Short mmCIF file of C-alpha atoms and ligand atoms in Angstrom, two decimals:
data_model
loop_
_atom_site.label_atom_id
_atom_site.label_comp_id
_atom_site.label_asym_id
_atom_site.label_seq_id
_atom_site.Cartn_x
_atom_site.Cartn_y
_atom_site.Cartn_z
CA MET A 134 -16.08 -9.58 -41.73
CA LYS A 135 -13.60 -11.97 -39.24
CA GLY A 136 -16.57 -11.19 -36.89
CA LYS A 137 -18.44 -9.47 -34.05
CA ILE A 138 -16.89 -8.34 -30.85
CA LEU A 139 -18.45 -6.46 -27.98
CA VAL A 140 -16.51 -4.22 -26.96
CA THR A 141 -17.57 -1.64 -23.39
CA GLY A 142 -16.04 1.32 -22.16
CA GLY A 143 -15.58 1.54 -26.18
CA THR A 144 -15.87 5.14 -26.87
CA GLY A 145 -12.95 5.27 -23.59
CA TYR A 146 -8.98 6.21 -24.19
CA ILE A 147 -7.68 2.49 -24.59
CA GLY A 148 -11.04 1.31 -26.26
CA SER A 149 -11.06 4.38 -29.35
CA HIS A 150 -7.95 2.91 -29.76
CA THR A 151 -8.84 -0.42 -30.06
CA VAL A 152 -12.18 -0.26 -32.07
CA VAL A 153 -9.26 1.53 -34.30
CA GLU A 154 -7.17 -0.95 -34.94
CA LEU A 155 -9.63 -4.06 -34.75
CA GLN A 156 -11.83 -2.13 -37.93
CA ASN A 157 -8.72 -2.23 -39.58
CA SER A 158 -9.01 -5.84 -39.29
CA GLY A 159 -11.62 -6.63 -40.38
CA TYR A 160 -14.11 -7.21 -37.55
CA GLU A 161 -17.01 -5.05 -37.30
CA VAL A 162 -17.61 -3.69 -33.46
CA VAL A 163 -20.50 -2.87 -30.45
CA ILE A 164 -19.03 -0.72 -28.60
CA VAL A 165 -21.73 -0.59 -24.92
CA ASP A 166 -20.59 3.05 -22.36
CA ASN A 167 -22.63 4.57 -19.78
CA LEU A 168 -19.87 7.74 -21.69
CA SER A 169 -19.52 8.38 -17.42
CA ASN A 170 -15.35 8.97 -19.22
CA SER A 171 -15.51 10.12 -23.12
CA ASN A 172 -17.89 11.19 -24.77
CA ALA A 173 -20.43 10.69 -27.80
CA ASP A 174 -18.31 12.16 -30.55
CA VAL A 175 -16.20 9.54 -30.30
CA VAL A 176 -17.73 7.66 -32.17
CA ASP A 177 -17.68 10.40 -35.31
CA ASN A 178 -14.04 10.38 -35.10
CA ILE A 179 -13.39 6.21 -35.35
CA GLU A 180 -15.68 6.26 -38.48
CA LYS A 181 -13.42 9.29 -39.68
CA VAL A 182 -10.45 7.12 -39.17
CA SER A 183 -11.39 4.13 -39.83
CA GLY A 184 -14.33 4.78 -42.67
CA ILE A 185 -15.91 2.64 -40.70
CA ARG A 186 -19.20 4.05 -37.97
CA PRO A 187 -19.82 0.75 -35.56
CA ALA A 188 -22.64 0.66 -33.21
CA PHE A 189 -22.65 2.36 -30.46
CA GLU A 190 -25.38 1.30 -27.01
CA MET A 191 -25.68 3.71 -24.02
CA VAL A 192 -26.11 1.27 -21.44
CA ASP A 193 -24.40 1.21 -18.37
CA CYS A 194 -22.38 -2.51 -18.16
CA LEU A 195 -23.44 -1.92 -14.35
CA ASP A 196 -27.69 -2.83 -16.08
CA PHE A 197 -27.50 -6.80 -16.58
CA ASN A 198 -31.05 -6.64 -19.07
CA GLY A 199 -29.35 -3.68 -20.69
CA MET A 200 -26.73 -5.23 -21.27
CA ASN A 201 -28.37 -8.93 -22.20
CA ALA A 202 -31.05 -6.49 -24.47
CA VAL A 203 -27.35 -4.66 -26.35
CA PHE A 204 -26.45 -9.12 -26.58
CA ASP A 205 -30.09 -9.75 -28.15
CA LYS A 206 -29.62 -6.93 -30.67
CA HIS A 207 -26.19 -7.68 -31.74
CA PRO A 208 -26.60 -11.68 -32.14
CA GLY A 209 -23.65 -13.82 -32.97
CA ILE A 210 -21.35 -11.42 -30.67
CA LYS A 211 -18.37 -13.70 -30.82
CA ALA A 212 -16.13 -12.26 -28.11
CA ILE A 213 -16.12 -9.19 -25.69
CA ILE A 214 -13.04 -6.82 -24.91
CA HIS A 215 -13.09 -6.15 -21.38
CA PHE A 216 -12.79 -1.62 -20.40
CA ALA A 217 -15.17 -0.85 -18.91
CA ALA A 218 -14.31 0.63 -15.70
CA SER A 219 -13.04 3.65 -13.21
CA LYS A 220 -9.50 4.09 -13.69
CA ALA A 221 -8.31 6.94 -11.13
CA VAL A 222 -7.05 5.91 -8.05
CA GLY A 223 -6.51 8.44 -5.74
CA GLU A 224 -10.62 9.26 -6.22
CA SER A 225 -11.08 5.30 -5.83
CA VAL A 226 -9.19 5.83 -2.15
CA GLN A 227 -11.87 8.44 -1.54
CA LYS A 228 -15.48 5.97 -3.36
CA PRO A 229 -13.84 3.31 -2.89
CA LEU A 230 -17.07 1.46 -2.68
CA LEU A 231 -18.03 2.94 -6.22
CA TYR A 232 -14.99 1.37 -7.48
CA TYR A 233 -16.34 -1.67 -5.98
CA ARG A 234 -18.79 -1.83 -6.91
CA ASN A 235 -18.51 -0.33 -11.03
CA ASN A 236 -14.80 -2.54 -11.54
CA LEU A 237 -16.48 -5.71 -10.15
CA VAL A 238 -19.94 -5.95 -10.92
CA SER A 239 -19.25 -5.09 -14.21
CA LEU A 240 -16.93 -7.32 -14.79
CA VAL A 241 -19.75 -10.32 -13.26
CA ASN A 242 -22.58 -9.04 -15.58
CA VAL A 243 -20.42 -9.65 -18.36
CA LEU A 244 -18.92 -12.56 -17.28
CA GLU A 245 -22.87 -14.19 -16.09
CA LEU A 246 -23.87 -12.89 -20.10
CA MET A 247 -21.62 -14.26 -22.41
CA PRO A 248 -22.40 -17.81 -21.70
CA MET A 249 -25.91 -17.44 -22.68
CA HIS A 250 -24.76 -15.91 -26.08
CA LYS A 251 -22.23 -18.10 -27.44
CA VAL A 252 -19.82 -15.73 -26.51
CA GLU A 253 -16.16 -16.61 -26.51
CA GLY A 254 -13.56 -15.77 -24.71
CA ILE A 255 -13.16 -12.36 -23.18
CA VAL A 256 -9.76 -9.58 -23.09
CA PHE A 257 -9.63 -8.16 -20.10
CA SER A 258 -7.18 -4.88 -18.83
CA SER A 259 -5.55 -5.78 -15.73
CA SER A 260 -2.94 -3.59 -15.25
CA CYS A 261 1.15 -4.00 -13.69
CA THR A 262 -0.44 -1.90 -10.47
CA VAL A 263 -1.00 -5.85 -9.93
CA TYR A 264 2.70 -6.75 -9.09
CA GLY A 265 3.36 -2.61 -6.97
CA GLN A 266 7.09 -2.95 -6.49
CA PRO A 267 8.50 -6.23 -7.61
CA ASP A 268 11.10 -7.48 -6.36
CA ILE A 269 13.35 -8.22 -10.31
CA LEU A 270 12.66 -6.12 -12.54
CA PRO A 271 11.81 -6.54 -14.97
CA VAL A 272 8.67 -8.40 -13.94
CA THR A 273 7.15 -10.80 -15.20
CA GLU A 274 4.09 -12.82 -15.24
CA GLU A 275 4.84 -15.16 -12.87
CA ALA A 276 6.09 -12.31 -10.06
CA PRO A 277 4.39 -12.32 -6.70
CA ILE A 278 0.82 -10.27 -6.59
CA LYS A 279 1.88 -8.05 -3.83
CA LYS A 280 -1.49 -6.59 -1.77
CA ALA A 281 -2.93 -3.12 -4.26
CA GLU A 282 -1.60 -0.09 -3.17
CA SER A 283 -5.08 1.86 -3.39
CA PRO A 284 -9.43 0.00 -3.95
CA TYR A 285 -8.76 1.00 -7.51
CA GLY A 286 -5.37 -1.17 -7.82
CA ASN A 287 -7.11 -4.00 -5.36
CA THR A 288 -10.68 -4.03 -8.11
CA LYS A 289 -7.88 -5.27 -11.09
CA GLN A 290 -6.29 -8.17 -8.24
CA ILE A 291 -9.99 -9.06 -7.82
CA ASN A 292 -11.23 -8.73 -11.09
CA GLU A 293 -7.70 -11.09 -12.45
CA GLU A 294 -9.47 -13.64 -9.69
CA ILE A 295 -12.88 -13.37 -10.82
CA ILE A 296 -11.87 -14.41 -14.04
CA HIS A 297 -9.61 -17.38 -13.73
CA ASP A 298 -12.01 -19.11 -10.77
CA THR A 299 -15.32 -18.52 -13.17
CA VAL A 300 -13.02 -20.21 -15.98
CA ALA A 301 -12.15 -22.78 -13.68
CA SER A 302 -16.01 -23.12 -12.44
CA GLY A 303 -16.16 -24.69 -15.82
CA SER A 304 -18.11 -22.18 -17.28
CA PRO A 305 -17.54 -22.05 -21.72
CA ILE A 306 -15.50 -19.51 -21.81
CA SER A 307 -11.87 -18.47 -22.27
CA ALA A 308 -9.76 -15.03 -21.61
CA ILE A 309 -6.58 -13.35 -22.09
CA LEU A 310 -5.67 -10.57 -18.88
CA LEU A 311 -3.58 -8.11 -20.22
CA ARG A 312 -1.18 -6.16 -17.69
CA TYR A 313 -1.09 -3.01 -19.53
CA PHE A 314 1.88 -0.19 -17.82
CA ASN A 315 2.34 3.08 -18.68
CA PRO A 316 0.09 4.01 -22.07
CA ILE A 317 0.22 6.98 -23.29
CA GLY A 318 -0.38 9.22 -26.45
CA ALA A 319 -3.04 9.72 -29.42
CA HIS A 320 -3.52 8.27 -32.35
CA PRO A 321 -0.96 9.89 -35.20
CA THR A 322 -4.01 11.45 -36.68
CA ALA A 323 -5.09 13.46 -33.34
CA LEU A 324 -8.37 12.17 -33.81
CA LEU A 325 -8.50 10.19 -30.82
CA GLY A 326 -6.35 10.44 -27.77
CA GLU A 327 -7.23 11.05 -23.96
CA LEU A 328 -8.73 13.20 -22.25
CA PRO A 329 -8.98 13.78 -18.72
CA ASN A 330 -11.39 14.79 -16.62
CA GLY A 331 -10.21 17.61 -14.42
CA VAL A 332 -6.86 18.09 -14.07
CA PRO A 333 -4.92 15.31 -14.95
CA GLN A 334 -3.79 12.85 -12.48
CA ASN A 335 -1.06 11.68 -14.86
CA LEU A 336 2.58 11.93 -16.40
CA VAL A 337 1.66 13.18 -20.12
CA PRO A 338 -1.49 15.10 -19.27
CA PHE A 339 -0.49 17.06 -17.09
CA LEU A 340 2.73 17.69 -18.80
CA THR A 341 1.31 18.08 -22.35
CA GLN A 342 -1.39 20.55 -20.30
CA THR A 343 0.99 22.18 -18.93
CA ALA A 344 3.27 22.62 -22.18
CA MET A 345 0.39 23.75 -23.68
CA GLY A 346 -0.21 27.05 -20.76
CA ILE A 347 -2.97 25.36 -19.35
CA ARG A 348 -1.35 24.38 -16.37
CA GLU A 349 1.55 26.94 -14.40
CA GLU A 350 3.96 23.95 -13.66
CA LEU A 351 4.32 20.81 -14.11
CA SER A 352 5.67 19.19 -10.48
CA VAL A 353 8.27 15.91 -10.76
CA PHE A 354 7.22 13.52 -7.90
CA GLY A 355 10.51 12.91 -6.04
CA ASP A 356 14.43 13.27 -7.43
CA ASP A 357 15.97 11.41 -4.58
CA TYR A 358 14.94 7.54 -5.34
CA ASP A 359 17.16 4.79 -6.03
CA THR A 360 16.90 5.47 -10.16
CA PRO A 361 19.82 6.81 -11.30
CA ASP A 362 18.99 10.61 -11.38
CA GLY A 363 16.69 10.21 -8.42
CA SER A 364 13.19 10.27 -10.36
CA CYS A 365 10.65 7.39 -10.86
CA ILE A 366 10.73 4.68 -13.63
CA ARG A 367 8.30 3.57 -15.71
CA ASP A 368 7.84 1.84 -18.91
CA PHE A 369 5.59 3.88 -20.94
CA ILE A 370 3.76 1.88 -23.81
CA ASN A 371 1.77 3.99 -27.18
CA VAL A 372 -1.42 3.76 -27.20
CA VAL A 373 -2.04 2.24 -30.43
CA ASP A 374 0.92 -0.47 -29.87
CA LEU A 375 -1.43 -1.84 -26.94
CA ALA A 376 -4.66 -1.40 -28.63
CA LYS A 377 -3.17 -4.40 -31.66
CA ALA A 378 -1.96 -6.03 -28.45
CA HIS A 379 -6.17 -6.17 -28.23
CA VAL A 380 -6.14 -7.43 -31.76
CA ILE A 381 -4.00 -10.17 -31.84
CA ALA A 382 -5.35 -11.08 -27.95
CA ILE A 383 -9.36 -11.36 -30.03
CA ASP A 384 -7.24 -13.47 -33.08
CA ARG A 385 -5.85 -16.00 -29.83
CA ILE A 386 -8.81 -16.67 -28.46
CA LEU A 387 -10.99 -16.81 -31.94
CA GLU A 388 -8.45 -19.32 -33.19
CA SER A 389 -8.73 -21.67 -30.35
CA LYS A 390 -4.31 -20.97 -30.58
CA GLN A 391 -5.21 -21.00 -26.70
CA LEU A 392 -2.07 -22.70 -24.44
CA GLU A 393 -4.32 -22.44 -21.49
CA PRO A 394 -8.18 -21.58 -20.29
CA VAL A 395 -7.05 -17.90 -19.26
CA GLU A 396 -3.24 -16.23 -20.21
CA VAL A 397 -1.38 -13.42 -18.98
CA PHE A 398 0.35 -11.08 -20.41
CA ASN A 399 2.40 -8.26 -19.89
CA ILE A 400 2.41 -5.35 -22.29
CA GLY A 401 4.77 -3.35 -22.72
CA THR A 402 8.01 -1.87 -23.88
CA GLY A 403 10.30 -3.95 -21.80
CA ARG A 404 12.36 -0.42 -21.14
CA GLY A 405 12.38 1.97 -18.06
CA LEU A 406 12.55 5.41 -18.92
CA SER A 407 12.26 7.90 -15.93
CA VAL A 408 10.57 11.07 -15.08
CA LEU A 409 13.36 12.90 -16.58
CA GLU A 410 14.03 11.47 -18.43
CA LEU A 411 10.33 11.77 -20.92
CA ILE A 412 10.36 14.95 -19.41
CA LYS A 413 13.69 15.84 -21.30
CA GLY A 414 12.36 13.49 -24.69
CA PHE A 415 9.41 15.56 -24.76
CA GLU A 416 10.67 18.95 -25.18
CA GLU A 417 13.33 17.28 -28.24
CA SER A 418 11.09 16.01 -29.71
CA THR A 419 8.49 18.62 -29.54
CA GLY A 420 10.70 21.75 -29.58
CA VAL A 421 8.17 22.76 -26.76
CA LYS A 422 10.63 23.38 -23.34
CA LEU A 423 8.42 22.74 -20.27
CA ASN A 424 8.04 24.12 -17.51
CA TYR A 425 8.79 22.29 -14.65
CA LYS A 426 10.07 21.63 -10.92
CA ILE A 427 10.67 18.59 -8.35
CA VAL A 428 8.43 19.02 -5.58
CA GLY A 429 8.13 15.82 -2.96
CA ARG A 430 7.77 12.36 -3.27
CA ARG A 431 3.71 11.68 -4.05
CA ALA A 432 2.56 8.94 -1.26
CA GLY A 433 1.92 5.59 -2.74
CA ASP A 434 3.84 5.83 -5.60
CA ILE A 435 6.43 2.75 -6.46
CA GLU A 436 9.88 3.69 -7.21
CA LYS A 437 10.93 1.64 -10.24
CA VAL A 438 8.90 -0.34 -12.37
CA TRP A 439 9.48 -2.06 -16.26
CA ALA A 440 7.92 -5.40 -18.08
CA ASN A 441 9.72 -8.34 -19.55
CA PRO A 442 7.00 -8.52 -22.65
CA ASP A 443 8.56 -11.94 -22.73
CA LYS A 444 6.03 -13.86 -23.05
CA ALA A 445 3.99 -11.07 -25.34
CA ASN A 446 6.80 -11.73 -28.13
CA ASN A 447 7.47 -15.10 -27.73
CA VAL A 448 4.37 -16.44 -27.35
CA LEU A 449 0.96 -13.05 -29.19
CA GLY A 450 4.62 -12.35 -31.50
CA TRP A 451 3.47 -8.42 -30.83
CA THR A 452 5.84 -6.42 -29.86
CA ALA A 453 5.46 -2.05 -28.64
CA LYS A 454 6.71 -1.25 -31.88
CA GLU A 455 6.81 3.43 -32.08
CA THR A 456 9.10 5.26 -29.84
CA ILE A 457 9.15 7.16 -27.54
CA GLU A 458 10.27 10.66 -30.03
CA ASP A 459 6.75 9.95 -32.26
CA THR A 460 4.35 8.50 -29.26
CA LEU A 461 5.21 12.04 -27.43
CA ARG A 462 4.99 14.30 -30.02
CA SER A 463 1.37 12.30 -30.66
CA ALA A 464 0.65 13.30 -27.64
CA TRP A 465 1.37 16.54 -27.67
CA ASN A 466 -0.36 16.15 -31.58
CA TRP A 467 -3.88 15.32 -29.40
CA GLN A 468 -3.21 17.99 -26.71
CA LEU A 469 -2.84 21.09 -29.75
CA LYS A 470 -5.64 19.03 -32.07
CA LEU A 471 -8.11 19.41 -28.25
CA ARG A 472 -6.94 23.15 -28.19
CA GLU A 473 -8.07 23.82 -32.20
CA ARG A 474 -11.36 22.15 -30.96
CA GLY A 475 -12.09 24.82 -28.18
CA ILE A 476 -11.31 21.26 -26.09
CA GLN A 477 -8.42 22.60 -23.86
P1 LIG B 217 -11.38 5.24 -20.27
O1 LIG B 217 -11.73 6.47 -18.84
O2 LIG B 217 -10.58 6.17 -20.64
O3 LIG B 217 -12.16 4.35 -20.32
C1 LIG B 217 -12.96 3.94 -19.94
C2 LIG B 217 -14.35 3.80 -20.33
O4 LIG B 217 -15.64 2.93 -19.66
C3 LIG B 217 -14.82 5.00 -20.28
O5 LIG B 217 -15.13 6.00 -21.94
C4 LIG B 217 -15.84 5.13 -20.16
O6 LIG B 217 -16.80 6.64 -20.10
C5 LIG B 217 -16.70 3.89 -19.60
N1 LIG B 217 -17.52 3.08 -18.38
C6 LIG B 217 -17.06 3.49 -17.14
N2 LIG B 217 -17.97 2.51 -16.69
C7 LIG B 217 -18.70 2.35 -18.23
C8 LIG B 217 -19.70 1.18 -16.66
N3 LIG B 217 -19.90 0.93 -16.02
N4 LIG B 217 -20.54 0.95 -17.45
C9 LIG B 217 -20.07 1.17 -19.18
N5 LIG B 217 -19.35 2.01 -19.23
C10 LIG B 217 -18.33 2.49 -18.48
O7 LIG B 217 -10.06 4.45 -19.83
P2 LIG B 217 -9.31 3.90 -20.16
O8 LIG B 217 -7.63 4.65 -19.28
O9 LIG B 217 -9.25 3.69 -21.42
O10 LIG B 217 -8.62 2.07 -19.66
C11 LIG B 217 -9.54 1.62 -20.01
C12 LIG B 217 -9.27 0.15 -19.18
O11 LIG B 217 -7.61 0.19 -19.35
C13 LIG B 217 -9.66 0.39 -17.86
O12 LIG B 217 -9.97 -0.81 -16.90
C14 LIG B 217 -8.27 0.66 -17.23
O13 LIG B 217 -8.49 0.47 -15.81
C15 LIG B 217 -7.70 -0.05 -17.71
N6 LIG B 217 -6.02 -0.18 -17.38
C16 LIG B 217 -5.70 1.40 -17.41
C17 LIG B 217 -4.45 2.30 -17.81
C18 LIG B 217 -3.96 4.17 -18.27
O14 LIG B 217 -3.02 4.54 -17.75
N7 LIG B 217 -5.28 3.69 -18.28
C19 LIG B 217 -2.91 1.64 -17.83
C20 LIG B 217 -3.11 -0.02 -16.54
C21 LIG B 217 -4.73 -0.45 -17.13
C1 LIG B 218 3.64 8.02 -14.29
C2 LIG B 218 5.26 8.86 -13.08
C3 LIG B 218 4.12 9.64 -10.94
C4 LIG B 218 1.97 13.15 -12.35
C5 LIG B 218 -1.57 5.17 -12.52
C6 LIG B 218 -1.50 4.29 -11.46
C7 LIG B 218 -1.39 2.17 -13.02
C8 LIG B 218 -2.20 2.46 -13.72
C9 LIG B 218 -1.33 3.71 -15.01
C10 LIG B 218 -4.04 2.11 -14.48
C11 LIG B 218 5.11 7.98 -11.16
C12 LIG B 218 5.28 10.58 -11.82
C13 LIG B 218 3.28 12.03 -12.56
C14 LIG B 218 3.05 14.69 -12.53
C15 LIG B 218 5.16 13.44 -11.83
N1 LIG B 218 -3.65 2.35 -14.57
N2 LIG B 218 4.63 12.04 -11.78
N3 LIG B 218 4.53 14.33 -12.02
O1 LIG B 218 1.31 6.46 -10.46
O2 LIG B 218 2.55 4.89 -12.62
O3 LIG B 218 0.32 4.80 -12.34
O4 LIG B 218 -1.46 5.08 -14.12
O5 LIG B 218 -3.65 0.74 -13.98
O6 LIG B 218 -2.43 2.13 -11.61
O7 LIG B 218 -1.93 3.88 -11.03
O8 LIG B 218 1.01 6.49 -13.56
O9 LIG B 218 1.12 9.03 -14.95
O10 LIG B 218 0.62 9.04 -12.62
O11 LIG B 218 2.39 8.46 -12.97
O12 LIG B 218 6.56 13.43 -11.61
O13 LIG B 218 2.72 15.50 -12.72
O14 LIG B 218 5.12 10.20 -13.26
O15 LIG B 218 5.48 9.57 -9.58
O16 LIG B 218 6.49 8.33 -10.97
P1 LIG B 218 1.49 6.20 -12.66
P2 LIG B 218 1.56 8.27 -13.90
#
């Protein structure tokens, strides 16, 4: 065993894939999740995939004493990956205080508890949303942080600042901030994937639900952007590739390889793909025809963004490996499996 890692939000979409990769790499995992956006049966599926059952604690990160008790119950936690957060951009506009409380106080609690329990470092889930519409593409980690488009985006910016300030104040911890681009796809076993709550707001879950007939039609939000085909461009990153970046970040913290106490990395493929290209790719790689129509722009959408992942490639030794075809097939297989399970 390489050591014990606490994964908050570990039954969620990215968290569950990361738990499996941590286990595959020899780490022992303790999950904390309040199940506000995931199900306890994810723990069973993690065990089916990795052959190892992670410890699971149904605790809210907002509950300081509850979190303290988790550290007492599982002594020797070496590092934390903090996924737990609310993440729906639209909902954050309707309920900003819920987002500020959940995403800020959860992190504050974790950061306060870390030195008390001699936890060495934290890997934090940040987002390309902090860049807004970058002036230069592909975007590097040095690009300026733009005013957030939503309370959700603002929480990620403030979270990053909270971590910088805490480490600068002399707290004996180090941190790696991973700025994810657009995570998509599912585990190749189709045992883990994204389970959206209600009508999906994100492109790929809406797309696979439309292909399944759960939704009548996918609306493509705008074809009049300044891009080759007029639709928006994103950097779609396979969720297993993304999960593996976390394992490398944890290794780096525990092997004291960090060059600075807080490091920031873009986690993307470096390739921009338009919404229409993604739809075409889905149809070609699955053989499933998609019902879609072009509608007006969605308020607040960024026109185009994709990563310069050179720093992650060169410093972490991490690169995105999965093809977009395999990734879209994995998303489709997950949707098929959900139907088999009678979920959607
Ligand atoms: P998710 O909703 O599937 O997972 C988050 C998990 O955290 C859920 O299981 C939820 O139940 C849990 N959770 C939320 N609040 C909690 C609390 N107070 N205490 C305990 N558990 C709590 O989301 P995801 O897509 O896996 O995202 C994980 C992280 O990555 C989030 O911080 C998110 O903001 C960030 N992120 C996601 C994306 C994306 O597109 N999915 C992109 C960039 C960054
Ligand atoms: C992608 C593209 C839409 C749905 C959001 C958050 C961001 C990050 C990732 C966490 C856009 C278009 C979508 C649909 C469409 N999350 N689209 N029809 O907006 O890039 O990023 O998730 O940090 O913070 O803002 O992702 O999947 O919603 O949209 O045409 O039904 O697909 O307009 O161009 P987005 P998305």
